[in-house]
Coordinates of C-alpha atoms in Angstrom, one line a residue:
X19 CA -49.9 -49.3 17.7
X20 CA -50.1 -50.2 14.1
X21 CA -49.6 -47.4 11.8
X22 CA -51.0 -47.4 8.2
X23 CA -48.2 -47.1 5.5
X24 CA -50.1 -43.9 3.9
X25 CA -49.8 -42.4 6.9
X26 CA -46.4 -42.8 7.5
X27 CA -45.4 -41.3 4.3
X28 CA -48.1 -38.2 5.2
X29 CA -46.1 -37.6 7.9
X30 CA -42.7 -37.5 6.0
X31 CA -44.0 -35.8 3.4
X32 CA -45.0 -32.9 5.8
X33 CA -41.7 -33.1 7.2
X34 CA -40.1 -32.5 4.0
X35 CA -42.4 -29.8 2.7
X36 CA -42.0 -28.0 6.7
X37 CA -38.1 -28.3 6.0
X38 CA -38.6 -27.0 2.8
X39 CA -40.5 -24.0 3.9
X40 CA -37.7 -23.2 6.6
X41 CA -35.4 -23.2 4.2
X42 CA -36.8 -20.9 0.9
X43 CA -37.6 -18.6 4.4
X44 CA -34.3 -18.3 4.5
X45 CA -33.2 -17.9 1.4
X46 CA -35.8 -15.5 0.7
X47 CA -34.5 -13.2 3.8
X48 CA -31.3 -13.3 2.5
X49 CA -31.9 -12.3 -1.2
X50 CA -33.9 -9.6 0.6
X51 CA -30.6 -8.2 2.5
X52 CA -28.7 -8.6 -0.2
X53 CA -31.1 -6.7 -1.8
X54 CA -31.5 -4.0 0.6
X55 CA -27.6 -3.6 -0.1
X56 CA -27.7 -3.5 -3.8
X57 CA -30.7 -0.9 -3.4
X58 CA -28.2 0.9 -1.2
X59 CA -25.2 1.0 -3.2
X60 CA -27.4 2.2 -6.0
X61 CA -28.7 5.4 -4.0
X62 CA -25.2 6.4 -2.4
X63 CA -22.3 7.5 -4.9
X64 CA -18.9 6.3 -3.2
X65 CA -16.3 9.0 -4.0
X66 CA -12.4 7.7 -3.9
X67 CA -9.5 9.3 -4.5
X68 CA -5.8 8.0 -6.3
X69 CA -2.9 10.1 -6.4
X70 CA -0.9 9.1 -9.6
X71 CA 3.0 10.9 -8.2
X72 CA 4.3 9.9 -12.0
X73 CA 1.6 11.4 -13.9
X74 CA 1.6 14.3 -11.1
X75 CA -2.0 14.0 -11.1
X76 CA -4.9 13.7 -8.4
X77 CA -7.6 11.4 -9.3
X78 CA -11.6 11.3 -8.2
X79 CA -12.9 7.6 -8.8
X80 CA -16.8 6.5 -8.5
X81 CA -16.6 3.3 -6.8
X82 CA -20.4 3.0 -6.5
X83 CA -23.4 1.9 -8.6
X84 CA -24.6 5.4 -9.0
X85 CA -23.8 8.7 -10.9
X86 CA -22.3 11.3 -8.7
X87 CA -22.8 15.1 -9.7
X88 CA -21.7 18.6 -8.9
X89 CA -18.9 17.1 -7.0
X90 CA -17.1 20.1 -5.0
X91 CA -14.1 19.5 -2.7
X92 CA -13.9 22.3 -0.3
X93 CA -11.2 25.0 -0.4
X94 CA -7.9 24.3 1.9
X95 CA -4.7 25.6 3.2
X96 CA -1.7 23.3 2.5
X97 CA 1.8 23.5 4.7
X98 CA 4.2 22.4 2.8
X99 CA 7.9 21.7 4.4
X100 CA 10.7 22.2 1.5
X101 CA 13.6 23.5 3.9
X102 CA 11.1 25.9 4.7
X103 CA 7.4 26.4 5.8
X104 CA 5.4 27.4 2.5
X105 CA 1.7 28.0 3.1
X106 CA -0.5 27.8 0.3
X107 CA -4.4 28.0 -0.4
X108 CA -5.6 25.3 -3.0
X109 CA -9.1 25.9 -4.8
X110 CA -10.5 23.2 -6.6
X111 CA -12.8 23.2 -10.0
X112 CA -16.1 21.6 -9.5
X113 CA -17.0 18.4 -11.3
X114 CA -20.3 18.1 -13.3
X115 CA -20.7 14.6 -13.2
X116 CA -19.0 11.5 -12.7
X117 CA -20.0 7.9 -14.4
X118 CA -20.0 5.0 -12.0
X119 CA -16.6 2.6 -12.3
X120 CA -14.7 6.5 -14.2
X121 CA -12.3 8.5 -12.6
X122 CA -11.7 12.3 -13.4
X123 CA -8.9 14.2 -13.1
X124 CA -8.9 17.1 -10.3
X125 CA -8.0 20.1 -11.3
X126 CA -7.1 23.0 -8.6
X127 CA -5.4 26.5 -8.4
X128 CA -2.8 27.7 -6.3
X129 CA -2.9 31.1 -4.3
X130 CA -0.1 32.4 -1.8
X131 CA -2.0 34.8 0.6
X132 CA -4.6 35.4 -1.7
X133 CA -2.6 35.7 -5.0
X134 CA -2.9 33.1 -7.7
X135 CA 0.4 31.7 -8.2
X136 CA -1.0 28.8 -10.7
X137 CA 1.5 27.7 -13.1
X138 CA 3.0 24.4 -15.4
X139 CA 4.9 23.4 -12.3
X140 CA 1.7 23.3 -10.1
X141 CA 1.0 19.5 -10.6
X142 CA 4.3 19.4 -8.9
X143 CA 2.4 19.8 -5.4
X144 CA 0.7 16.1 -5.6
X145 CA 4.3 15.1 -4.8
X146 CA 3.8 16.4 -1.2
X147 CA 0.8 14.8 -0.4
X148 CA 2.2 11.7 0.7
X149 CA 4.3 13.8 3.1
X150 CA 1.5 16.2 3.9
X151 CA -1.9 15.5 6.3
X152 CA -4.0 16.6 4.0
X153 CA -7.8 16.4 4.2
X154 CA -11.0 16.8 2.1
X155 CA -14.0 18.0 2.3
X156 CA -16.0 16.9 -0.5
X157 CA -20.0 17.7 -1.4
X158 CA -22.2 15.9 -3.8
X159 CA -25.1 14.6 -5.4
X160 CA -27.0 11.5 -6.6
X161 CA -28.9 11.2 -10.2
X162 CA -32.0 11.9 -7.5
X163 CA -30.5 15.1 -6.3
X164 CA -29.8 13.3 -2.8
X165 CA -26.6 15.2 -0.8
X166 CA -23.7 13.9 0.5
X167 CA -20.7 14.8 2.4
X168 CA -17.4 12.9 2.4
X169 CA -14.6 13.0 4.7
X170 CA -11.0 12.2 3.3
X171 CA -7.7 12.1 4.8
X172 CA -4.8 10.8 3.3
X173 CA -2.1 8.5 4.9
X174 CA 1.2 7.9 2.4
X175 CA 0.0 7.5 -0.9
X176 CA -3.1 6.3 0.2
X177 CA -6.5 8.2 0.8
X178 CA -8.7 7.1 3.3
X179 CA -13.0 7.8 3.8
X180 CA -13.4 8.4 7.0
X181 CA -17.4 9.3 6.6
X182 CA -20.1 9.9 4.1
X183 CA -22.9 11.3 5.2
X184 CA -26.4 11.8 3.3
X185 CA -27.3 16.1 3.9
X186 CA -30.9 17.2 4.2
X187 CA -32.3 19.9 2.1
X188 CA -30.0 23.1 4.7
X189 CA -26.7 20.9 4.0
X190 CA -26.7 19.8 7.6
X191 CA -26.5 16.1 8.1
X192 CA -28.9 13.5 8.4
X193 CA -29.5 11.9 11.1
X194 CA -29.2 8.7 9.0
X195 CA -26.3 6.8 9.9
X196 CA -23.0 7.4 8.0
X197 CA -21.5 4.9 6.2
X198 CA -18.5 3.5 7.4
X199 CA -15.0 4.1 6.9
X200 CA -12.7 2.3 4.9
X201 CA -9.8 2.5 2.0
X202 CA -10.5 3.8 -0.9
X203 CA -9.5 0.9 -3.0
X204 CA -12.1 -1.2 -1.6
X205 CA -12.6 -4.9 -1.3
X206 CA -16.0 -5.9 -1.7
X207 CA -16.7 -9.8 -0.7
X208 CA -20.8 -10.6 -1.1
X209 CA -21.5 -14.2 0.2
X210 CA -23.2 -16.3 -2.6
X211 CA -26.1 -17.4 -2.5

């Protein structure tokens, strides 16, 4: 069969432009993930937490894209073992808002069966925590009034998210899945594109 040289060079131009197609697919699906993810990060506030023992100060962090607001970390009983079991309450101040990529500084009180014991030497409890399970409940809220629910424990000097969870409008959460655990100093490796 004799084939004519236009024809030939039809057929390898169509190969080309078919290969060419395959490939901006593919690139489009995955600047379409990554966008999904970007979207994502955007809508859910990441709440971290660093303990500073020197400055005897707790830290929140925003390591997310978005603002978080009317952060509120639940109430909870501490055990603390200094030669001797000493069981306290602490209550923390809510926090207004919180920039993405800012930390704030967590301020709580201290009550001994129901008494406020709050004093200058307070601050002095973050130096337990290492030594202490200690683990917190925290509620808050996107720019869009979304709400969320984070679990975090601490292990050493280090605090862990176990879950965040989006909360429908009774505070009960959302079927949705949760995101997934992980330190709170994260690493975040996106492949480029």
């Amino acid at each position: 069969m004799f084939y004519e040289p236009i024809l030939v060079i039809c057929i390898v131009l169509l190969g080309l432009m078919i290969n060419s197609a395959i490939q901006l697919r593919k690139e489009i699906k995955q600047l379409a993930v990554a966008l999904e993810k970007e979207k994502h990060k955007r809508s859910f506030p990441l709440l971290a937490f660093e303990l500073d023992v020197e400055g005897r100060s707790l830290y929140v962090t925003n390591d997310s894209y978005c603002y978080a607001k009317k952060i509120a970390i639940q109430d909870f009983d501490l055990t603390l073992h200094m030669g001797f079991e000493k069981h306290l309450t602490l209550k923390f101040d809510t926090i207004d808002l919180l920039k993405p990529g800012k930390r704030e500084k967590i301020t709580f009180r201290v009550f001994d069966h129901g008494h406020e014991i709050t004093s200058s030497d307070s601050p002095n409890l973050v130096y337990y925590f290492p030594d202490t399970k200690v683990t917190f409940h925290i509620r808050f809220e996107n720019i869009e009034e979304d709400r969320f629910e984070s679990l975090v424990i601490n292990e050493g000097k280090e605090f862990i998210i176990k879950h965040t969870e989006r909360l429908d409008d009774a505070g009960t959460p959302n079927p949705a899945s949760p995101i997934k655990p992980r330190p709170s100093k994260p690493l975040i490796r996106e492949k480029s594109l």
